[in-house]
Amino acid sequence: MFRVAMLVVGLAVLPALAGACTKSNDTVAQDQYQASQSACAKGCESALPGCAIKGNISTGGVKYYHMPGTTNYKDIIIQPEKGERWFCSEAEAIANGFTRKDH
């Protein structure tokens, strides 16, 4: 019976320990930290496998990112020389100053 009680108490402690391992309670900070650990943390000049988010810059200089399947996604051409990039996650795009473009 003592072993069962220890197991139950041990399981109750696990969520608290998991929370202690997070970088921050601020979701934005966590997303930015995760983005900085990715292969395309600063954006990639070409699409890598699994990195299909397109970050382009409008003629007015506004940075937008486009998710696969959105309207005109196939028509958007990424021009790295203009600062446009590919991203692996929305967190990466946001961390690099891009805003989601919903069509």
PDB file of N, CA, C and O in Angstrom, residues 51-90:
ATOM      1  N   CYS A  51       9.570  22.496 -44.820  1.00  0.00           N
ATOM      2  CA  CYS A  51       9.614  23.953 -44.620  1.00  0.00           C
ATOM      3  C   CYS A  51       8.895  24.633 -45.779  1.00  0.00           C
ATOM      4  O   CYS A  51       9.528  25.139 -46.707  1.00  0.00           O
ATOM      5  N   ALA A  52       7.575  24.632 -45.726  1.00  0.00           N
ATOM      6  CA  ALA A  52       6.765  25.088 -46.856  1.00  0.00           C
ATOM      7  C   ALA A  52       6.084  26.427 -46.632  1.00  0.00           C
ATOM      8  O   ALA A  52       5.276  26.859 -47.444  1.00  0.00           O
ATOM      9  N   ILE A  53       6.394  27.109 -45.547  1.00  0.00           N
ATOM     10  CA  ILE A  53       5.783  28.409 -45.289  1.00  0.00           C
ATOM     11  C   ILE A  53       6.582  29.460 -46.048  1.00  0.00           C
ATOM     12  O   ILE A  53       7.802  29.542 -45.919  1.00  0.00           O
ATOM     13  N   LYS A  54       5.864  30.237 -46.859  1.00  0.00           N
ATOM     14  CA  LYS A  54       6.524  31.249 -47.691  1.00  0.00           C
ATOM     15  C   LYS A  54       6.446  32.614 -47.021  1.00  0.00           C
ATOM     16  O   LYS A  54       5.369  33.087 -46.681  1.00  0.00           O
ATOM     17  N   GLY A  55       7.594  33.235 -46.830  1.00  0.00           N
ATOM     18  CA  GLY A  55       7.641  34.580 -46.276  1.00  0.00           C
ATOM     19  C   GLY A  55       8.029  35.552 -47.371  1.00  0.00           C
ATOM     20  O   GLY A  55       9.168  35.528 -47.826  1.00  0.00           O
ATOM     21  N   ASN A  56       7.083  36.352 -47.808  1.00  0.00           N
ATOM     22  CA  ASN A  56       7.406  37.320 -48.859  1.00  0.00           C
ATOM     23  C   ASN A  56       7.158  38.735 -48.365  1.00  0.00           C
ATOM     24  O   ASN A  56       6.558  38.961 -47.328  1.00  0.00           O
ATOM     25  N   ILE A  57       7.663  39.690 -49.115  1.00  0.00           N
ATOM     26  CA  ILE A  57       7.571  41.100 -48.737  1.00  0.00           C
ATOM     27  C   ILE A  57       6.776  41.826 -49.814  1.00  0.00           C
ATOM     28  O   ILE A  57       7.109  41.753 -50.998  1.00  0.00           O
ATOM     29  N   SER A  58       5.730  42.517 -49.396  1.00  0.00           N
ATOM     30  CA  SER A  58       4.864  43.227 -50.343  1.00  0.00           C
ATOM     31  C   SER A  58       5.607  44.411 -50.961  1.00  0.00           C
ATOM     32  O   SER A  58       6.664  44.825 -50.458  1.00  0.00           O
ATOM     33  N   THR A  59       5.031  44.955 -52.014  1.00  0.00           N
ATOM     34  CA  THR A  59       5.644  46.128 -52.651  1.00  0.00           C
ATOM     35  C   THR A  59       5.718  47.305 -51.684  1.00  0.00           C
ATOM     36  O   THR A  59       6.574  48.164 -51.812  1.00  0.00           O
ATOM     37  N   GLY A  60       4.858  47.318 -50.677  1.00  0.00           N
ATOM     38  CA  GLY A  60       4.885  48.364 -49.653  1.00  0.00           C
ATOM     39  C   GLY A  60       5.851  48.073 -48.511  1.00  0.00           C
ATOM     40  O   GLY A  60       5.947  48.838 -47.567  1.00  0.00           O
ATOM     41  N   GLY A  61       6.552  46.935 -48.592  1.00  0.00           N
ATOM     42  CA  GLY A  61       7.536  46.587 -47.582  1.00  0.00           C
ATOM     43  C   GLY A  61       7.002  45.795 -46.395  1.00  0.00           C
ATOM     44  O   GLY A  61       7.724  45.564 -45.431  1.00  0.00           O
ATOM     45  N   VAL A  62       5.742  45.362 -46.465  1.00  0.00           N
ATOM     46  CA  VAL A  62       5.156  44.594 -45.369  1.00  0.00           C
ATOM     47  C   VAL A  62       5.538  43.121 -45.527  1.00  0.00           C
ATOM     48  O   VAL A  62       5.423  42.556 -46.615  1.00  0.00           O
ATOM     49  N   LYS A  63       5.991  42.515 -44.427  1.00  0.00           N
ATOM     50  CA  LYS A  63       6.391  41.108 -44.429  1.00  0.00           C
ATOM     51  C   LYS A  63       5.183  40.235 -44.087  1.00  0.00           C
ATOM     52  O   LYS A  63       4.616  40.356 -43.012  1.00  0.00           O
ATOM     53  N   TYR A  64       4.822  39.358 -45.020  1.00  0.00           N
ATOM     54  CA  TYR A  64       3.719  38.422 -44.803  1.00  0.00           C
ATOM     55  C   TYR A  64       4.228  37.002 -44.965  1.00  0.00           C
ATOM     56  O   TYR A  64       5.118  36.749 -45.768  1.00  0.00           O
ATOM     57  N   TYR A  65       3.634  36.077 -44.208  1.00  0.00           N
ATOM     58  CA  TYR A  65       3.909  34.666 -44.485  1.00  0.00           C
ATOM     59  C   TYR A  65       2.628  33.993 -44.937  1.00  0.00           C
ATOM     60  O   TYR A  65       1.529  34.386 -44.568  1.00  0.00           O
ATOM     61  N   HIS A  66       2.798  32.989 -45.787  1.00  0.00           N
ATOM     62  CA  HIS A  66       1.681  32.306 -46.433  1.00  0.00           C
ATOM     63  C   HIS A  66       1.777  30.812 -46.155  1.00  0.00           C
ATOM     64  O   HIS A  66       2.832  30.212 -46.377  1.00  0.00           O
ATOM     65  N   MET A  67       0.680  30.251 -45.705  1.00  0.00           N
ATOM     66  CA  MET A  67       0.615  28.825 -45.390  1.00  0.00           C
ATOM     67  C   MET A  67       0.223  28.034 -46.634  1.00  0.00           C
ATOM     68  O   MET A  67      -0.551  28.522 -47.474  1.00  0.00           O
ATOM     69  N   PRO A  68       0.741  26.808 -46.758  1.00  0.00           N
ATOM     70  CA  PRO A  68       0.323  25.950 -47.879  1.00  0.00           C
ATOM     71  C   PRO A  68      -1.187  25.790 -47.895  1.00  0.00           C
ATOM     72  O   PRO A  68      -1.826  25.709 -46.845  1.00  0.00           O
ATOM     73  N   GLY A  69      -1.753  25.812 -49.085  1.00  0.00           N
ATOM     74  CA  GLY A  69      -3.189  25.636 -49.250  1.00  0.00           C
ATOM     75  C   GLY A  69      -3.988  26.925 -49.267  1.00  0.00           C
ATOM     76  O   GLY A  69      -5.170  26.911 -49.574  1.00  0.00           O
ATOM     77  N   THR A  70      -3.349  28.057 -48.947  1.00  0.00           N
ATOM     78  CA  THR A  70      -4.080  29.318 -48.986  1.00  0.00           C
ATOM     79  C   THR A  70      -4.163  29.817 -50.429  1.00  0.00           C
ATOM     80  O   THR A  70      -3.411  29.391 -51.300  1.00  0.00           O
ATOM     81  N   THR A  71      -5.094  30.736 -50.655  1.00  0.00           N
ATOM     82  CA  THR A  71      -5.285  31.306 -51.982  1.00  0.00           C
ATOM     83  C   THR A  71      -3.984  31.910 -52.484  1.00  0.00           C
ATOM     84  O   THR A  71      -3.282  32.590 -51.742  1.00  0.00           O
ATOM     85  N   ASN A  72      -3.657  31.675 -53.712  1.00  0.00           N
ATOM     86  CA  ASN A  72      -2.477  32.208 -54.396  1.00  0.00           C
ATOM     87  C   ASN A  72      -1.151  31.677 -53.861  1.00  0.00           C
ATOM     88  O   ASN A  72      -0.093  32.139 -54.276  1.00  0.00           O
ATOM     89  N   TYR A  73      -1.163  30.713 -52.936  1.00  0.00           N
ATOM     90  CA  TYR A  73       0.081  30.172 -52.391  1.00  0.00           C
ATOM     91  C   TYR A  73       1.007  29.703 -53.518  1.00  0.00           C
ATOM     92  O   TYR A  73       2.199  29.995 -53.515  1.00  0.00           O
ATOM     93  N   LYS A  74       0.418  28.967 -54.473  1.00  0.00           N
ATOM     94  CA  LYS A  74       1.228  28.421 -55.577  1.00  0.00           C
ATOM     95  C   LYS A  74       1.835  29.519 -56.438  1.00  0.00           C
ATOM     96  O   LYS A  74       2.873  29.318 -57.061  1.00  0.00           O
ATOM     97  N   ASP A  75       1.219  30.684 -56.485  1.00  0.00           N
ATOM     98  CA  ASP A  75       1.700  31.778 -57.333  1.00  0.00           C
ATOM     99  C   ASP A  75       2.799  32.615 -56.674  1.00  0.00           C
ATOM    100  O   ASP A  75       3.456  33.407 -57.348  1.00  0.00           O
ATOM    101  N   ILE A  76       2.990  32.455 -55.383  1.00  0.00           N
ATOM    102  CA  ILE A  76       3.978  33.274 -54.675  1.00  0.00           C
ATOM    103  C   ILE A  76       5.367  32.707 -54.917  1.00  0.00           C
ATOM    104  O   ILE A  76       5.638  31.535 -54.648  1.00  0.00           O
ATOM    105  N   ILE A  77       6.232  33.551 -55.435  1.00  0.00           N
ATOM    106  CA  ILE A  77       7.618  33.170 -55.715  1.00  0.00           C
ATOM    107  C   ILE A  77       8.502  33.864 -54.686  1.00  0.00           C
ATOM    108  O   ILE A  77       8.435  35.081 -54.513  1.00  0.00           O
ATOM    109  N   ILE A  78       9.321  33.069 -54.009  1.00  0.00           N
ATOM    110  CA  ILE A  78      10.217  33.620 -52.992  1.00  0.00           C
ATOM    111  C   ILE A  78      11.489  34.108 -53.661  1.00  0.00           C
ATOM    112  O   ILE A  78      12.154  33.362 -54.379  1.00  0.00           O
ATOM    113  N   GLN A  79      11.808  35.382 -53.424  1.00  0.00           N
ATOM    114  CA  GLN A  79      13.002  36.005 -53.989  1.00  0.00           C
ATOM    115  C   GLN A  79      13.958  36.345 -52.834  1.00  0.00           C
ATOM    116  O   GLN A  79      13.840  37.409 -52.207  1.00  0.00           O
ATOM    117  N   PRO A  80      14.908  35.448 -52.551  1.00  0.00           N
ATOM    118  CA  PRO A  80      15.818  35.652 -51.416  1.00  0.00           C
ATOM    119  C   PRO A  80      16.599  36.963 -51.472  1.00  0.00           C
ATOM    120  O   PRO A  80      16.871  37.571 -50.435  1.00  0.00           O
ATOM    121  N   GLU A  81      16.928  37.425 -52.657  1.00  0.00           N
ATOM    122  CA  GLU A  81      17.695  38.673 -52.788  1.00  0.00           C
ATOM    123  C   GLU A  81      16.913  39.885 -52.272  1.00  0.00           C
ATOM    124  O   GLU A  81      17.491  40.922 -51.978  1.00  0.00           O
ATOM    125  N   LYS A  82      15.601  39.744 -52.134  1.00  0.00           N
ATOM    126  CA  LYS A  82      14.752  40.818 -51.609  1.00  0.00           C
ATOM    127  C   LYS A  82      14.451  40.622 -50.118  1.00  0.00           C
ATOM    128  O   LYS A  82      13.662  41.359 -49.548  1.00  0.00           O
ATOM    129  N   GLY A  83      15.051  39.592 -49.513  1.00  0.00           N
ATOM    130  CA  GLY A  83      14.820  39.320 -48.105  1.00  0.00           C
ATOM    131  C   GLY A  83      13.698  38.330 -47.836  1.00  0.00           C
ATOM    132  O   GLY A  83      13.351  38.087 -46.684  1.00  0.00           O
ATOM    133  N   GLU A  84      13.131  37.786 -48.889  1.00  0.00           N
ATOM    134  CA  GLU A  84      12.056  36.810 -48.733  1.00  0.00           C
ATOM    135  C   GLU A  84      12.665  35.457 -48.354  1.00  0.00           C
ATOM    136  O   GLU A  84      13.780  35.132 -48.759  1.00  0.00           O
ATOM    137  N   ARG A  85      11.925  34.685 -47.577  1.00  0.00           N
ATOM    138  CA  ARG A  85      12.453  33.443 -47.035  1.00  0.00           C
ATOM    139  C   ARG A  85      11.389  32.354 -46.946  1.00  0.00           C
ATOM    140  O   ARG A  85      10.205  32.619 -47.002  1.00  0.00           O
ATOM    141  N   TRP A  86      11.878  31.119 -46.772  1.00  0.00           N
ATOM    142  CA  TRP A  86      11.059  29.948 -46.472  1.00  0.00           C
ATOM    143  C   TRP A  86      11.193  29.677 -44.976  1.00  0.00           C
ATOM    144  O   TRP A  86      12.269  29.865 -44.404  1.00  0.00           O
ATOM    145  N   PHE A  87      10.111  29.200 -44.351  1.00  0.00           N
ATOM    146  CA  PHE A  87      10.139  28.880 -42.933  1.00  0.00           C
ATOM    147  C   PHE A  87       9.560  27.496 -42.684  1.00  0.00           C
ATOM    148  O   PHE A  87       8.712  27.022 -43.434  1.00  0.00           O
ATOM    149  N   CYS A  88      10.012  26.881 -41.602  1.00  0.00           N
ATOM    150  CA  CYS A  88       9.530  25.545 -41.223  1.00  0.00           C
ATOM    151  C   CYS A  88       8.351  25.615 -40.267  1.00  0.00           C
ATOM    152  O   CYS A  88       7.634  24.632 -40.104  1.00  0.00           O
ATOM    153  N   SER A  89       8.173  26.748 -39.617  1.00  0.00           N
ATOM    154  CA  SER A  89       7.063  26.883 -38.664  1.00  0.00           C
ATOM    155  C   SER A  89       6.577  28.330 -38.645  1.00  0.00           C
ATOM    156  O   SER A  89       7.299  29.248 -39.033  1.00  0.00           O
ATOM    157  N   GLU A  90       5.362  28.495 -38.177  1.00  0.00           N
ATOM    158  CA  GLU A  90       4.820  29.842 -38.025  1.00  0.00           C
ATOM    159  C   GLU A  90       5.645  30.623 -37.007  1.00  0.00           C
ATOM    160  O   GLU A  90       5.852  31.823 -37.161  1.00  0.00           O
TER     161      GLU A  90
END
